[in-house]
Amino acid sequence: MLNRLLVLAIKAVRDMVKAPDFDRKMLLLATQLANESDMKPLLLSVLEALLETLANQETHEIHTEAITLIRCIVRLVVKLMGEPGANSSILVPTLIGHLNTGALHSKLGLPMSADVISIVTAKTLIESFHATKRSTIIAKDVSWLWRTAYNCAVQGCAEWENSEEAVSDLFDIARNVRRLPWTRAGAYALATAAGSVLRFSFD
């Protein structure tokens, strides 16, 4: 019964975004309620919906807000992955999607239509900041994101079943972000401390 209510709540959030009189403040309220109720799957859906509302906006402030949202989403997905009975086959692609791909379907059991696919991802935002020479604004966020990708890949090697491709994707994400000129110094320091395994994966 609880799962059915959760699915209905997630669907309601998606319908809310498509409503003609949609107000972004409604999603902010939904975020607060989901967080207070400790309903992590619903909170994830709301955060994704908030991110989607930024997809077609191009201001610097919007980009900064989007990278913050992605960081929150990634952190939440990692928490969900650590819970007993977590469905890695759903959560791992969600994690990789927000970090790297150009379009992300919600994988929480709801069929998603083309008009609610998020095109705002960590990869696209990082490239945007780098291209406009505003990299320092999100340097700490980027460092956190690639380290998280690397740590999840290491965890996947030990704990995930039949996830060789996903683990490889996460290592690739970490390596590609590390290769940006403005992240190399910090990445090299971490690689030196972590030893030959990390250096090998980034070479």
Tab-separated table of N, CA and C in Angstrom, residues 78-140:
chain	number	residue	atom	x	y	z
A	78	VAL	N	23.152	8.157	-3.679
A	78	VAL	CA	24.160	7.371	-2.961
A	78	VAL	C	23.596	6.872	-1.632
A	79	LYS	N	22.826	7.721	-0.934
A	79	LYS	CA	22.195	7.292	0.317
A	79	LYS	C	21.209	6.160	0.072
A	80	LEU	N	20.407	6.292	-0.983
A	80	LEU	CA	19.442	5.242	-1.311
A	80	LEU	C	20.149	3.932	-1.648
A	81	MET	N	21.285	4.030	-2.304
A	81	MET	CA	22.046	2.828	-2.656
A	81	MET	C	22.581	2.112	-1.422
A	82	GLY	N	22.762	2.852	-0.334
A	82	GLY	CA	23.293	2.259	0.884
A	82	GLY	C	22.244	1.662	1.799
A	83	GLU	N	20.965	1.810	1.437
A	83	GLU	CA	19.904	1.278	2.281
A	83	GLU	C	19.698	-0.218	2.027
A	84	PRO	N	19.256	-0.961	3.058
A	84	PRO	CA	19.000	-2.400	2.888
A	84	PRO	C	17.982	-2.648	1.775
A	85	GLY	N	18.286	-3.596	0.922
A	85	GLY	CA	17.373	-3.938	-0.155
A	85	GLY	C	17.357	-2.954	-1.305
A	86	ALA	N	18.342	-2.079	-1.371
A	86	ALA	CA	18.391	-1.079	-2.440
A	86	ALA	C	18.459	-1.755	-3.804
A	87	ASN	N	17.740	-1.198	-4.757
A	87	ASN	CA	17.706	-1.753	-6.109
A	87	ASN	C	18.797	-1.092	-6.947
A	88	SER	N	19.966	-1.695	-6.959
A	88	SER	CA	21.105	-1.111	-7.676
A	88	SER	C	20.856	-1.030	-9.174
A	89	SER	N	20.068	-1.955	-9.710
A	89	SER	CA	19.814	-1.945	-11.150
A	89	SER	C	19.047	-0.699	-11.577
A	90	ILE	N	18.366	-0.056	-10.635
A	90	ILE	CA	17.663	1.192	-10.900
A	90	ILE	C	18.516	2.391	-10.505
A	91	LEU	N	19.113	2.323	-9.324
A	91	LEU	CA	19.808	3.483	-8.770
A	91	LEU	C	21.139	3.771	-9.451
A	92	VAL	N	21.866	2.738	-9.842
A	92	VAL	CA	23.166	2.966	-10.486
A	92	VAL	C	23.010	3.710	-11.815
A	93	PRO	N	22.087	3.295	-12.709
A	93	PRO	CA	21.892	4.080	-13.933
A	93	PRO	C	21.425	5.507	-13.654
A	94	THR	N	20.634	5.694	-12.590
A	94	THR	CA	20.207	7.042	-12.223
A	94	THR	C	21.408	7.890	-11.833
A	95	LEU	N	22.296	7.321	-11.026
A	95	LEU	CA	23.510	8.023	-10.622
A	95	LEU	C	24.351	8.399	-11.833
A	96	ILE	N	24.597	7.430	-12.698
A	96	ILE	CA	25.416	7.683	-13.887
A	96	ILE	C	24.741	8.702	-14.796
A	97	GLY	N	23.411	8.598	-14.910
A	97	GLY	CA	22.683	9.526	-15.760
A	97	GLY	C	22.868	10.967	-15.343
A	98	HIS	N	22.743	11.242	-14.064
A	98	HIS	CA	22.881	12.619	-13.600
A	98	HIS	C	24.317	13.107	-13.695
A	99	LEU	N	25.252	12.209	-13.567
A	99	LEU	CA	26.648	12.615	-13.649
A	99	LEU	C	27.100	12.856	-15.084
A	100	ASN	N	26.594	12.074	-16.017
A	100	ASN	CA	27.274	12.045	-17.311
A	100	ASN	C	26.419	12.150	-18.554
A	101	THR	N	25.244	11.564	-18.600
A	101	THR	CA	24.546	11.472	-19.875
A	101	THR	C	23.806	12.745	-20.229
A	102	GLY	N	23.378	12.830	-21.476
A	102	GLY	CA	22.697	14.017	-21.948
A	102	GLY	C	21.215	14.016	-21.672
A	103	ALA	N	20.651	12.901	-21.312
A	103	ALA	CA	19.225	12.822	-21.012
A	103	ALA	C	19.000	11.728	-19.994
A	104	LEU	N	18.108	12.003	-19.034
A	104	LEU	CA	17.894	11.042	-17.951
A	104	LEU	C	16.416	10.781	-17.768
A	105	HIS	N	16.025	9.526	-17.913
A	105	HIS	CA	14.666	9.132	-17.558
A	105	HIS	C	14.624	8.816	-16.067
A	106	SER	N	13.535	9.181	-15.408
A	106	SER	CA	13.368	8.715	-14.036
A	106	SER	C	13.152	7.209	-14.070
A	107	LYS	N	13.850	6.477	-13.182
A	107	LYS	CA	13.797	5.017	-13.179
A	107	LYS	C	13.057	4.490	-11.954
A	108	LEU	N	12.098	5.249	-11.455
A	108	LEU	CA	11.436	4.851	-10.220
A	108	LEU	C	10.142	4.083	-10.473
A	109	GLY	N	10.032	3.470	-11.637
A	109	GLY	CA	8.863	2.649	-11.911
A	109	GLY	C	7.781	3.375	-12.678
A	110	LEU	N	8.023	4.606	-13.076
A	110	LEU	CA	7.033	5.364	-13.816
A	110	LEU	C	7.511	5.576	-15.244
A	111	PRO	N	6.676	5.320	-16.240
A	111	PRO	CA	7.072	5.609	-17.614
A	111	PRO	C	7.158	7.113	-17.815
A	112	MET	N	8.276	7.573	-18.357
A	112	MET	CA	8.473	9.003	-18.520
A	112	MET	C	8.323	9.372	-19.989
A	113	SER	N	7.610	10.458	-20.252
A	113	SER	CA	7.438	10.923	-21.616
A	113	SER	C	8.576	11.868	-21.984
A	114	ALA	N	8.697	12.164	-23.276
A	114	ALA	CA	9.841	12.942	-23.754
A	114	ALA	C	9.872	14.349	-23.169
A	115	ASP	N	8.724	14.894	-22.800
A	115	ASP	CA	8.704	16.273	-22.332
A	115	ASP	C	9.162	16.418	-20.893
A	116	VAL	N	9.432	15.318	-20.190
A	116	VAL	CA	9.926	15.444	-18.821
A	116	VAL	C	11.309	14.814	-18.674
A	117	ILE	N	12.030	14.674	-19.794
A	117	ILE	CA	13.403	14.189	-19.738
A	117	ILE	C	14.308	15.351	-19.360
A	118	SER	N	15.148	15.147	-18.358
A	118	SER	CA	16.079	16.190	-17.949
A	118	SER	C	17.250	16.246	-18.903
A	119	ILE	N	17.606	17.448	-19.365
A	119	ILE	CA	18.790	17.611	-20.200
A	119	ILE	C	19.875	18.363	-19.453
A	120	VAL	N	19.640	18.649	-18.172
A	120	VAL	CA	20.644	19.327	-17.364
A	120	VAL	C	21.376	18.283	-16.541
A	121	THR	N	22.643	18.073	-16.811
A	121	THR	CA	23.426	17.090	-16.077
A	121	THR	C	24.724	17.718	-15.618
A	122	ALA	N	25.412	17.014	-14.739
A	122	ALA	CA	26.685	17.529	-14.240
A	122	ALA	C	27.652	17.783	-15.389
A	123	LYS	N	27.707	16.866	-16.334
A	123	LYS	CA	28.652	16.990	-17.447
A	123	LYS	C	28.383	18.250	-18.261
A	124	THR	N	27.124	18.475	-18.634
A	124	THR	CA	26.816	19.638	-19.458
A	124	THR	C	27.072	20.934	-18.707
A	125	LEU	N	26.772	20.955	-17.414
A	125	LEU	CA	26.990	22.167	-16.630
A	125	LEU	C	28.469	22.462	-16.438
A	126	ILE	N	29.248	21.430	-16.154
A	126	ILE	CA	30.689	21.624	-15.984
A	126	ILE	C	31.293	22.184	-17.264
A	127	GLU	N	30.887	21.632	-18.404
A	127	GLU	CA	31.396	22.118	-19.682
A	127	GLU	C	30.998	23.571	-19.911
A	128	SER	N	29.779	23.940	-19.504
A	128	SER	CA	29.317	25.315	-19.660
A	128	SER	C	30.144	26.281	-18.822
A	129	PHE	N	30.373	25.931	-17.556
A	129	PHE	CA	31.181	26.783	-16.691
A	129	PHE	C	32.603	26.903	-17.225
A	130	HIS	N	33.149	25.813	-17.718
A	130	HIS	CA	34.521	25.825	-18.228
A	130	HIS	C	34.617	26.700	-19.473
A	131	ALA	N	33.631	26.596	-20.361
A	131	ALA	CA	33.654	27.348	-21.614
A	131	ALA	C	33.553	28.851	-21.386
A	132	THR	N	32.863	29.253	-20.333
A	132	THR	CA	32.681	30.684	-20.054
A	132	THR	C	33.646	31.190	-18.993
A	133	LYS	N	34.677	30.396	-18.717
A	133	LYS	CA	35.750	30.795	-17.793
A	133	LYS	C	35.218	31.150	-16.405
A	134	ARG	N	34.217	30.396	-15.947
A	134	ARG	CA	33.671	30.608	-14.604
A	134	ARG	C	33.874	29.360	-13.745
A	135	SER	N	34.937	28.636	-14.062
A	135	SER	CA	35.166	27.339	-13.426
A	135	SER	C	35.328	27.421	-11.919
A	136	THR	N	35.956	28.506	-11.441
A	136	THR	CA	36.241	28.589	-10.007
A	136	THR	C	34.974	28.641	-9.169
A	137	ILE	N	33.863	29.063	-9.777
A	137	ILE	CA	32.604	29.178	-9.040
A	137	ILE	C	32.160	27.818	-8.503
A	138	ILE	N	32.403	26.782	-9.279
A	138	ILE	CA	31.921	25.450	-8.894
A	138	ILE	C	33.064	24.461	-8.692
A	139	ALA	N	34.262	24.959	-8.456
A	139	ALA	CA	35.422	24.070	-8.339
A	139	ALA	C	35.223	23.013	-7.255
A	140	LYS	N	34.713	23.433	-6.096
A	140	LYS	CA	34.512	22.476	-5.002
A	140	LYS	C	33.428	21.459	-5.350
